[in-house]
Coordinates of C-alpha atoms in Angstrom, one line a residue:
M109 CA 105.3 108.7 42.0
V110 CA 101.6 109.6 41.9
V111 CA 101.0 107.4 45.0
S112 CA 103.9 109.0 46.8
N113 CA 102.4 112.5 46.1
I114 CA 99.0 111.4 47.3
V115 CA 100.5 110.0 50.5
S116 CA 102.4 113.3 51.1
V117 CA 99.2 115.3 50.6
L118 CA 97.3 113.1 53.0
L119 CA 100.1 113.3 55.6
L120 CA 100.1 117.1 55.3
F121 CA 96.3 117.2 55.8
V122 CA 96.5 115.0 58.9
L123 CA 99.3 117.2 60.4
L124 CA 97.4 120.4 59.8
N125 CA 94.2 119.0 61.3
L126 CA 96.1 117.7 64.3
S127 CA 97.8 121.0 64.9
S128 CA 94.4 122.9 64.8
N129 CA 93.4 120.9 67.8
N130 CA 96.3 122.3 69.8
I131 CA 96.0 126.0 69.2
K132 CA 93.6 128.8 70.0
G133 CA 96.0 131.6 69.2
V134 CA 99.7 132.3 69.5
E135 CA 100.9 133.3 73.0
A136 CA 103.9 135.5 72.8
F137 CA 105.0 138.5 74.8
H138 CA 105.7 140.9 71.9
H139 CA 103.2 143.7 71.4
V140 CA 101.8 143.4 68.0
Y141 CA 101.2 146.6 66.1
E142 CA 100.0 145.4 62.8
N143 CA 99.6 148.9 61.3
L144 CA 103.3 149.6 62.2
Q145 CA 105.1 146.4 61.4
S146 CA 105.8 147.3 57.8
Q147 CA 106.1 151.1 58.2
S148 CA 109.2 151.9 56.2
V149 CA 112.1 153.8 57.8
E150 CA 112.8 157.1 56.0
A151 CA 115.9 157.9 57.9
V152 CA 117.8 156.6 60.9
N153 CA 118.3 158.9 64.0
H154 CA 121.8 158.3 65.4
L155 CA 121.5 160.3 68.6
H156 CA 121.1 157.3 70.9
R157 CA 122.5 154.6 68.7
S158 CA 125.2 152.5 70.2
A159 CA 128.8 152.8 68.8
F160 CA 130.3 149.4 69.7
H161 CA 127.3 147.1 70.4
F162 CA 125.9 144.7 67.8
Q163 CA 123.1 146.4 65.8
P164 CA 121.9 146.2 62.2
P165 CA 121.7 149.5 60.4
R166 CA 118.0 149.9 61.0
H167 CA 114.7 148.2 62.1
W168 CA 113.8 146.0 65.0
I169 CA 115.9 143.1 66.4
N170 CA 115.3 140.7 69.3
D171 CA 116.5 137.2 70.3
P172 CA 120.0 136.1 69.4
N173 CA 119.7 132.7 67.7
G174 CA 122.2 129.9 67.5
P175 CA 125.5 131.6 67.9
V176 CA 128.3 129.2 66.8
Y177 CA 131.9 129.1 65.8
Y178 CA 132.4 127.4 62.5
K179 CA 135.3 127.2 60.0
G180 CA 137.1 130.3 61.3
F181 CA 134.0 132.5 61.7
Y182 CA 131.7 133.4 64.6
H183 CA 128.1 133.3 63.3
L184 CA 125.3 135.2 65.0
F185 CA 121.7 134.7 63.8
Y186 CA 119.0 136.9 65.3
Q187 CA 115.3 137.8 65.1
Y188 CA 114.9 140.7 62.7
N189 CA 112.0 142.7 61.2
T190 CA 112.9 143.4 57.6
K191 CA 110.4 146.2 57.3
G192 CA 110.0 148.2 60.4
A193 CA 111.1 149.2 63.9
V194 CA 108.5 147.2 65.9
W195 CA 108.1 143.4 66.2
G196 CA 106.8 141.7 63.1
N197 CA 107.9 140.2 59.7
I198 CA 110.5 138.2 61.6
V199 CA 113.3 136.4 59.8
W200 CA 116.6 134.8 60.9
A201 CA 119.1 137.5 60.1
H202 CA 122.7 136.4 59.8
S203 CA 126.1 138.1 60.5
V204 CA 129.6 136.8 60.7
S205 CA 132.8 137.9 62.5
K206 CA 136.4 136.9 62.9
D207 CA 136.7 138.6 66.3
L208 CA 133.2 139.1 67.8
V209 CA 133.8 142.9 67.4
N210 CA 133.6 143.6 63.7
W211 CA 130.6 142.1 61.9
E212 CA 129.5 141.6 58.3
A213 CA 125.9 141.1 57.5
L214 CA 124.9 138.3 55.1
E215 CA 121.6 137.4 53.5
H216 CA 118.9 136.2 55.8
A217 CA 119.2 132.5 56.7
L218 CA 115.5 131.7 57.3
Y219 CA 112.2 133.4 56.5
P220 CA 108.6 132.2 56.4
S221 CA 108.1 130.2 53.2
K222 CA 106.7 126.7 53.9
W223 CA 103.6 125.4 55.5
F224 CA 105.4 124.5 58.7
D225 CA 106.7 128.1 59.2
I226 CA 104.5 130.3 57.1
K227 CA 103.4 132.3 60.1
G228 CA 106.8 132.7 61.7
T229 CA 110.4 131.6 61.9
W230 CA 111.0 132.0 65.6
S231 CA 114.0 131.4 67.9
G232 CA 116.1 128.3 68.0
S233 CA 119.7 127.2 68.0
I234 CA 122.5 125.6 65.9
T235 CA 124.2 122.2 66.6
I236 CA 127.4 121.0 64.8
V237 CA 126.6 117.4 64.0
P238 CA 129.6 115.2 63.1
G239 CA 129.3 114.0 59.5
K240 CA 126.4 116.4 58.7
G241 CA 127.7 119.8 59.7
P242 CA 125.7 122.7 61.2
I243 CA 121.9 122.1 61.7
I244 CA 119.5 124.8 62.7
L245 CA 116.7 123.8 65.1
Y246 CA 114.0 126.5 65.1
T247 CA 110.4 127.1 66.0
G248 CA 108.0 127.5 63.1
V249 CA 104.4 128.8 63.3
N250 CA 102.0 127.1 60.8
Q251 CA 98.8 128.5 59.2
N252 CA 96.9 127.5 62.3
E253 CA 99.4 129.3 64.5
T254 CA 100.6 126.1 66.2
Q255 CA 104.3 126.3 67.3
I256 CA 106.3 123.4 65.9
Q257 CA 110.0 122.5 65.8
N258 CA 111.7 122.4 62.5
Y259 CA 115.2 122.1 61.1
A260 CA 117.3 123.7 58.4
I261 CA 120.6 122.7 56.8
P262 CA 123.3 124.7 54.9
K263 CA 123.2 124.3 51.1
D264 CA 127.0 124.0 51.2
P265 CA 128.4 122.9 54.5
S266 CA 131.9 123.6 53.2
D267 CA 131.1 127.3 52.9
P268 CA 132.6 129.0 56.0
Y269 CA 130.1 131.8 55.6
L270 CA 127.1 129.4 55.6
R271 CA 125.3 131.8 53.2
K272 CA 122.5 129.6 52.0
W273 CA 120.1 127.5 54.0
I274 CA 117.6 124.8 53.0
K275 CA 114.4 123.8 54.9
P276 CA 113.8 120.2 53.9
D277 CA 110.3 119.0 53.1
D278 CA 110.3 116.3 55.8
N279 CA 109.8 119.0 58.4
P280 CA 108.5 119.4 61.1
L281 CA 110.6 117.3 63.4
V282 CA 108.4 117.8 66.5
M283 CA 104.8 118.8 66.9
P284 CA 103.0 119.3 70.3
D285 CA 100.9 116.3 71.3
Y286 CA 97.4 116.4 72.7
T287 CA 98.7 116.9 76.3
M288 CA 100.6 120.0 75.4
N289 CA 100.0 123.7 74.8
G290 CA 100.5 124.2 71.1
S291 CA 100.5 128.0 71.5
A292 CA 103.4 127.9 74.0
F293 CA 106.0 125.5 72.7
R294 CA 109.1 127.0 71.4
D295 CA 112.8 127.8 71.3
P296 CA 114.8 124.5 71.0
T297 CA 118.2 124.6 72.6
T298 CA 121.5 123.5 71.1
A299 CA 121.5 119.7 71.1
W300 CA 124.1 117.6 72.8
F301 CA 125.2 114.0 72.2
S302 CA 125.0 111.5 75.1
E303 CA 126.8 108.3 75.9
D304 CA 123.7 106.3 75.2
G305 CA 123.9 107.3 71.5
H306 CA 121.1 109.8 71.6
W307 CA 121.0 113.5 70.8
R308 CA 119.0 115.6 73.2
T309 CA 117.4 119.1 73.0
V310 CA 115.2 121.1 75.4
V311 CA 112.1 123.0 74.3
G312 CA 110.3 125.6 76.5
S313 CA 106.6 125.5 77.2
K314 CA 103.9 125.9 79.9
R315 CA 100.8 124.1 81.2
K316 CA 98.4 126.6 82.8
N317 CA 100.8 128.7 84.8
R318 CA 103.6 126.0 85.3
G319 CA 106.8 126.6 83.3
I320 CA 108.0 123.5 81.6
A321 CA 111.2 122.4 79.9
Y322 CA 110.5 119.3 77.7
I323 CA 113.4 117.1 76.6
Y324 CA 113.5 115.3 73.3
R325 CA 115.8 112.4 72.2
S326 CA 117.0 111.3 68.7
R327 CA 119.5 108.9 67.3
D328 CA 119.7 110.4 63.9
F329 CA 118.7 114.1 64.5
K330 CA 115.5 113.6 62.5
H331 CA 113.2 111.4 64.5
W332 CA 112.7 112.9 67.9
V333 CA 110.8 111.4 70.9
K334 CA 109.7 113.3 74.0
A335 CA 110.9 112.0 77.3
K336 CA 108.3 110.6 79.7
H337 CA 108.7 113.6 82.0
P338 CA 109.9 117.2 81.5
V339 CA 113.5 117.7 82.4
H340 CA 112.2 120.3 84.9
S341 CA 109.2 122.4 85.6
K342 CA 108.1 124.8 88.2
E343 CA 104.6 126.1 89.2
S344 CA 103.6 129.8 89.1
T345 CA 106.4 130.8 86.7
G346 CA 104.4 131.0 83.4
M347 CA 105.8 130.3 79.9
W348 CA 109.5 129.4 79.8
E349 CA 111.0 131.0 76.7
C350 CA 114.5 130.6 75.3
P351 CA 115.7 127.9 77.7
D352 CA 119.4 127.2 78.0
F353 CA 120.9 124.1 79.5
F354 CA 124.6 123.6 79.9
P355 CA 127.4 122.2 82.3
V356 CA 130.0 124.2 84.2
S357 CA 133.1 122.9 85.8
T358 CA 133.4 122.8 89.6
T359 CA 137.2 122.5 89.5
D360 CA 138.3 124.6 86.5
F361 CA 137.2 128.3 87.0
Q362 CA 139.0 129.5 83.8
N363 CA 137.5 127.4 81.0
G364 CA 134.1 126.6 79.7
L365 CA 132.6 123.1 78.9
D366 CA 131.0 121.8 75.8
L367 CA 127.4 120.4 76.2
D368 CA 128.4 116.8 75.9
Y369 CA 131.0 116.9 78.7
T370 CA 130.4 114.3 81.4
G371 CA 132.1 114.0 84.7
S372 CA 131.7 114.3 88.4
N373 CA 133.3 117.7 88.5
T374 CA 130.2 119.5 87.0
K375 CA 127.1 121.3 87.8
H376 CA 124.4 122.0 85.3
V377 CA 122.7 125.4 84.6
L378 CA 119.1 125.7 83.6
K379 CA 118.2 129.2 82.5
V380 CA 114.7 130.3 81.4
S381 CA 113.3 133.6 80.1
L382 CA 110.0 134.4 81.9
D383 CA 107.3 135.6 79.5
L384 CA 105.3 137.0 82.5
T385 CA 108.0 139.1 84.1
R386 CA 110.3 140.0 81.1
F387 CA 113.2 138.8 83.3
E388 CA 115.3 135.6 83.2
Y389 CA 116.4 133.4 86.1
Y390 CA 118.7 130.4 86.5
T391 CA 119.4 127.6 88.9
L392 CA 122.5 125.4 89.5
G393 CA 121.8 121.7 89.9
T394 CA 122.4 118.1 89.0
Y395 CA 121.3 116.5 85.7
D396 CA 120.7 112.7 85.6
P397 CA 121.1 111.7 81.9
K398 CA 119.6 108.2 82.6
K399 CA 116.4 109.6 84.0
D400 CA 116.5 112.9 81.9
R401 CA 115.8 114.8 85.0
Y402 CA 117.3 118.0 86.4
V403 CA 117.2 118.8 90.1
P404 CA 118.2 122.3 91.3
N405 CA 120.6 122.4 94.3
G406 CA 118.0 124.3 96.3
D407 CA 120.5 126.9 97.4
T408 CA 118.7 129.7 95.6
P409 CA 115.0 130.2 94.6
D410 CA 113.7 128.3 91.7
G411 CA 111.3 131.0 90.4
W412 CA 110.9 134.7 89.9
D413 CA 113.3 135.6 92.7
G414 CA 116.1 133.3 91.5
L415 CA 119.5 134.2 90.3
R416 CA 119.8 136.1 87.1
F417 CA 122.4 136.4 84.3
D418 CA 121.6 140.1 84.3
Y419 CA 119.3 142.1 86.7
G420 CA 118.5 144.7 84.2
N421 CA 117.1 145.1 80.7
Y422 CA 118.2 141.7 79.4
Y423 CA 116.3 138.9 77.8
A424 CA 116.2 135.9 75.5
S425 CA 119.9 135.1 76.2
K426 CA 121.7 132.2 74.6
T427 CA 125.1 130.6 75.2
F428 CA 127.5 128.7 72.9
F429 CA 130.8 126.9 73.4
D430 CA 133.7 128.6 71.6
Y431 CA 136.0 125.8 70.5
K432 CA 138.6 128.4 69.4
K433 CA 139.3 129.6 73.0
N434 CA 137.7 126.9 75.1
R435 CA 135.1 129.2 76.7
R436 CA 131.3 129.5 77.0
I437 CA 130.0 132.8 75.6
L438 CA 126.7 134.4 76.5
W439 CA 124.7 136.6 74.1
G440 CA 121.6 138.5 75.2
W441 CA 119.1 141.1 73.9
A442 CA 118.4 144.5 75.4
N443 CA 115.2 146.0 74.1
E444 CA 114.4 149.7 74.0
S445 CA 113.0 151.5 77.0
D446 CA 111.9 154.4 74.9
T447 CA 108.4 155.2 73.7
L448 CA 106.9 153.4 70.8
E449 CA 106.7 156.6 68.8
D450 CA 110.4 157.4 69.4
D451 CA 111.4 153.9 68.3
I452 CA 109.6 154.4 65.1
S453 CA 110.9 157.9 64.5
K454 CA 114.5 156.9 65.1
G455 CA 114.1 153.9 62.8
W456 CA 115.6 151.1 64.9
A457 CA 114.9 149.2 68.1
G458 CA 117.0 146.7 70.1
L459 CA 120.6 145.7 70.4
Q460 CA 122.7 142.7 71.5
V461 CA 124.7 143.3 74.6
I462 CA 128.5 142.8 74.6
P463 CA 129.1 139.0 74.6
R464 CA 130.2 137.7 78.0
T465 CA 132.2 134.7 79.2
V466 CA 130.3 132.4 81.7
L467 CA 132.0 130.5 84.5
L468 CA 131.1 129.1 87.9
D469 CA 132.2 131.3 90.7
A470 CA 134.8 129.8 93.0
N471 CA 132.2 129.7 95.8
K472 CA 130.2 127.3 93.5
K473 CA 127.0 129.0 94.4
Q474 CA 126.5 131.2 91.3
L475 CA 127.9 132.1 87.9
V476 CA 130.1 135.0 87.0
F477 CA 130.1 136.9 83.8
W478 CA 132.7 139.2 82.1
P479 CA 132.9 141.0 78.8
I480 CA 134.9 139.1 76.2
E481 CA 138.5 140.1 76.0
E482 CA 138.2 141.1 72.3
I483 CA 136.1 144.2 73.2
E484 CA 139.2 145.7 74.8
S485 CA 140.7 146.1 71.3
L486 CA 138.4 149.1 70.9
R487 CA 140.0 151.0 73.9
S488 CA 141.8 154.2 73.0
N489 CA 142.4 157.3 75.2
Y490 CA 143.3 156.2 78.7
V491 CA 143.1 157.9 82.1
R492 CA 143.9 156.6 85.6
M493 CA 143.0 157.7 89.1
N494 CA 144.8 156.3 92.2
N495 CA 144.2 156.4 95.9
K496 CA 141.6 159.1 96.0
N497 CA 139.5 159.5 99.1
I498 CA 135.9 160.7 98.4
T499 CA 134.0 162.2 101.3
M500 CA 130.3 162.5 101.8
G501 CA 128.6 164.4 99.0
Q502 CA 131.8 164.6 96.9
R503 CA 132.1 163.6 93.2
L504 CA 135.2 163.6 91.1
E505 CA 135.0 164.0 87.3
V506 CA 136.7 161.4 85.1
E507 CA 138.2 163.6 82.3
G508 CA 140.2 162.9 79.2
I509 CA 138.0 160.3 77.7
T510 CA 134.6 160.2 75.8
P511 CA 132.1 159.7 78.6
A512 CA 129.3 158.7 76.3
Q513 CA 131.4 156.0 74.8
A514 CA 133.7 154.5 77.4
D515 CA 134.9 151.5 79.4
V516 CA 135.5 152.2 83.1
E517 CA 137.0 149.9 85.8
V518 CA 137.2 151.0 89.4
T519 CA 138.1 149.4 92.7
F520 CA 136.7 150.9 95.9
N521 CA 138.0 150.2 99.4
V522 CA 135.5 150.5 102.3
G523 CA 137.4 148.3 104.8
Q524 CA 137.9 151.1 107.3
C525 CA 134.3 151.9 107.7
L526 CA 132.2 148.7 107.5
E527 CA 131.1 149.0 111.2
K528 CA 129.2 152.2 110.2
A529 CA 127.1 150.3 107.6
E530 CA 123.3 150.6 107.9
A531 CA 121.5 147.7 109.6
F532 CA 119.7 145.3 107.3
D533 CA 116.9 143.6 109.0
P534 CA 116.4 140.1 107.5
S535 CA 112.7 140.4 108.1
F536 CA 112.6 143.1 105.4
T537 CA 110.3 142.0 102.6
F538 CA 111.8 144.5 100.2
K539 CA 113.3 143.0 97.0
P540 CA 116.5 144.6 95.6
F541 CA 114.4 146.4 93.0
D542 CA 112.2 148.0 95.6
L543 CA 115.1 148.7 98.0
C544 CA 116.9 150.6 95.3
K545 CA 113.9 152.8 94.7
I546 CA 113.6 153.6 98.4
K547 CA 117.4 154.1 98.9
G548 CA 118.5 155.8 95.7
S549 CA 121.9 157.4 94.9
N550 CA 120.9 160.6 96.7
V551 CA 119.7 158.9 99.9
T552 CA 122.5 159.1 102.4
G553 CA 123.6 155.9 104.1
G554 CA 126.6 154.9 106.2
V555 CA 128.7 153.0 103.7
G556 CA 127.3 154.3 100.4
P557 CA 125.8 154.9 98.1
F558 CA 129.1 155.2 96.2
G559 CA 129.9 154.3 92.6
L560 CA 129.8 155.9 89.1
I561 CA 127.5 158.6 87.7
T562 CA 127.3 158.0 84.0
L563 CA 125.8 160.0 81.1
A564 CA 125.4 163.1 83.3
T565 CA 125.0 166.8 82.9
P566 CA 127.3 168.9 85.2
D567 CA 124.3 170.1 87.2
L568 CA 122.9 166.5 87.4
E569 CA 119.7 167.4 85.6
E570 CA 120.2 164.1 83.9
Y571 CA 122.4 161.2 85.1
T572 CA 122.4 157.4 85.4
P573 CA 124.1 156.3 88.6
V574 CA 125.5 152.9 89.1
F575 CA 126.4 152.3 92.7
F576 CA 126.8 150.1 95.8
R577 CA 125.2 150.4 99.2
V578 CA 126.6 148.3 102.1
F579 CA 124.3 147.1 104.8
K580 CA 125.2 145.0 107.9
D581 CA 123.0 141.9 108.2
T582 CA 121.7 141.9 111.8
S583 CA 121.3 138.1 111.8
T584 CA 124.8 137.2 110.5
Y585 CA 126.7 140.5 111.3
K586 CA 128.2 140.2 107.8
P587 CA 128.1 142.9 105.1
K588 CA 125.2 142.7 102.6
V589 CA 125.9 144.6 99.4
L590 CA 123.2 146.1 97.2
M591 CA 124.1 147.1 93.6
C592 CA 121.8 149.5 91.7
S593 CA 121.6 151.0 88.2
D594 CA 119.0 153.6 88.5
A595 CA 117.5 155.0 85.2
R596 CA 114.9 157.3 87.0
P597 CA 117.0 160.5 86.7
S598 CA 118.4 159.5 83.3
S599 CA 116.3 161.8 81.1
L600 CA 114.4 165.0 81.0
K601 CA 112.3 163.6 78.1
Q602 CA 108.5 163.8 78.8
D603 CA 106.1 160.9 78.3
R604 CA 104.0 161.2 75.2
G605 CA 100.7 160.0 76.8
P606 CA 99.1 157.8 79.5
L607 CA 99.4 154.5 77.6
K608 CA 102.2 152.1 78.2
Q609 CA 103.7 152.6 74.7
D610 CA 103.6 156.3 75.3
R611 CA 105.8 156.2 78.4
M612 CA 109.5 155.7 78.9
Y613 CA 110.5 152.8 81.1
K614 CA 113.0 154.2 83.7
P615 CA 113.4 151.5 86.4
S616 CA 115.8 151.3 89.3
F617 CA 117.3 147.9 88.5
A618 CA 119.1 146.2 91.4
G619 CA 120.6 143.0 92.8
F620 CA 122.5 141.9 95.8
V621 CA 126.2 141.1 95.4
D622 CA 127.5 138.0 97.2
V623 CA 131.0 139.4 97.8
D624 CA 133.5 138.9 100.6
L625 CA 134.5 142.3 102.0
S626 CA 137.1 140.9 104.4
D627 CA 139.8 143.0 102.5
G628 CA 137.4 145.9 102.1
R629 CA 137.5 145.9 98.3
I630 CA 134.7 145.8 95.8
S631 CA 135.0 146.5 92.0
L632 CA 132.7 147.9 89.4
R633 CA 133.1 148.0 85.6
S634 CA 130.7 149.9 83.3
L635 CA 130.6 149.8 79.5
I636 CA 128.9 153.0 78.5
D637 CA 127.6 153.3 74.9
H638 CA 125.2 156.3 74.4
S639 CA 121.9 154.6 75.4
V640 CA 123.2 151.5 77.1
V641 CA 125.1 151.1 80.3
E642 CA 126.3 147.6 81.2
S643 CA 127.7 147.2 84.7
F644 CA 129.6 144.4 86.3
G645 CA 129.8 144.3 90.1
A646 CA 132.5 142.3 92.0
L647 CA 134.1 140.9 88.8
G648 CA 130.8 139.9 87.3
K649 CA 129.0 138.4 90.3
T650 CA 126.1 140.8 89.7
V651 CA 125.5 142.3 86.3
I652 CA 122.9 145.1 85.4
T653 CA 122.1 146.5 81.9
S654 CA 120.2 149.7 81.6
R655 CA 118.8 151.5 78.5
V656 CA 118.6 155.3 78.9
Y657 CA 117.8 158.3 76.6
P658 CA 119.2 161.6 77.9
V659 CA 118.2 164.8 76.2
K660 CA 121.2 166.9 77.3
A661 CA 123.8 164.4 78.5
V662 CA 124.5 163.2 75.0
K663 CA 127.7 162.7 72.9
E664 CA 130.3 165.4 73.9
N665 CA 127.9 166.9 76.4
A666 CA 127.9 163.8 78.6
H667 CA 130.0 163.7 81.8
L668 CA 131.3 160.8 84.0
Y669 CA 131.9 161.0 87.7
V670 CA 132.9 158.8 90.6
F671 CA 130.9 159.7 93.7
N672 CA 130.1 159.0 97.4
N673 CA 126.9 160.0 99.2
G674 CA 127.5 158.0 102.3
T675 CA 128.6 159.4 105.7
Q676 CA 131.8 157.4 105.6
T677 CA 134.8 158.2 103.4
V678 CA 135.3 155.8 100.5
N679 CA 138.7 155.2 98.9
V680 CA 139.1 154.9 95.2
E681 CA 142.1 152.5 95.1
S682 CA 142.2 152.6 91.3
L683 CA 140.1 153.8 88.4
D684 CA 141.0 153.0 84.8
A685 CA 139.0 154.5 82.0
W686 CA 139.2 154.4 78.3
S687 CA 137.4 156.0 75.3
M688 CA 135.9 153.3 73.1
E689 CA 136.3 153.4 69.3
R690 CA 133.7 152.1 66.9
P691 CA 134.4 148.8 65.2
L692 CA 135.7 149.0 61.7
K693 CA 132.6 147.1 60.5
M694 CA 129.2 146.8 62.1
N695 CA 126.9 144.8 59.8
N696 CA 128.1 146.4 56.6
G697 CA 126.4 144.2 53.9
A698 CA 123.1 142.9 52.8
L699 CA 120.2 143.6 55.2

């Protein structure tokens, strides 16, 4: 027994010294305000708090971790500051739900307590391992601030709530070797079991400015070996945070696939969150399990200009396979765009966007996303608008619902006027983001801008427009559709000072929509929830989330309009709008 203890101490000494050679300081995007991390919240300001989005009662939240369906419950773990409304004091908070709408908060699953995570219990995932049950893989930060990969197991796997978790003493599972950047090595994915008898997981990293996704293999889920090559990497992309790697079917456009699915009718998705840009991007490609290599198709950029799950305020996303309904569900975090002082004064920061289903589009060139059907259970007051023509400069108010807390679906028809669309020169170097800034909702075009005006005052002192603008590509003579969610006119609130943390972030988020307008139709759905507007263009081909903080257009003083500022008349074929109720439970319990 004495010898065993001596060996354990020596092993710990070796690991600590090894780790100290790999670290010169933690690299992570979060702004660290040490003097504010533990500033207690006296009271919570509810003015801009969401009504039906996932939020704890107070304090800061960020990345969703390891969502999973287990023994009749959906489990969501997430990064949470137990003491304040800025990043810091991070634990794995834990909530459960039967329906992904009503949530009960449980005690925290993980918090810094051992040498291998004493400086942080950061993001990770959960895998259901046959014969063992759920296992958390997570990034710990040790005393030397090296990022290492650990695991945790439930104290009682038979407990459907998974209330208690244990961090075994044989951690860590994986440490960065001498060739790797120990300050940028984090966020292990959900593992999958392969035909060769190995479990595999992916961990994000970087070398200099090259983003890297390492892949690790294990037969027993304890002893992990790094593959000879990264599963994928890309120059000039910086740190790859929160990687996600999963298959999608090329023949079944209704159901999701579990991670271990193999077959010729699949493509793989590799998504990474870019530390440098605060955006995510993904590629579709082919995964070779024998070589452990992923090769993008090459149809879209593999880098900053690549396809996105969401073109707005959206980060650190994570999918999981829902065995209950045979679907893949996406969670993502929307940070605040308010000033630091306002975050602290309101006592909370961050929310999880409405979970979305993930499928391959029928064109097999991109993914499509849609709010889970369960959210529709919150719909109440209903109004409808049919076959309304909107001429240039006209806006029609959507009345009879709660505009600050609503779900709106509208189908536009522009088939009669596409020839009048503005020319789009393919030599333009403008990116969608820049194009939306130049051609905002008040800049008259041919076909568009048209769409919704959300969270507005009647005189449009404040408003957040979500809209389309149709161009005609001069090289293909086909329509090219721009979608924007423009927060610039969203608030009269003044910046508090010249520093970044003193200024509101009010961008004009945008993305192109790969939509066939042969029938003239294009749809838009917006979920409006006080300070968050989630919008889905063309049935989820392009998605944009905005965070806004109006001063006047709040609660019952907010208005909702459908509008057209293009020279050509736009037809509203149908508009369906509902008030949205609050869930019966939103994290009632122990936090």
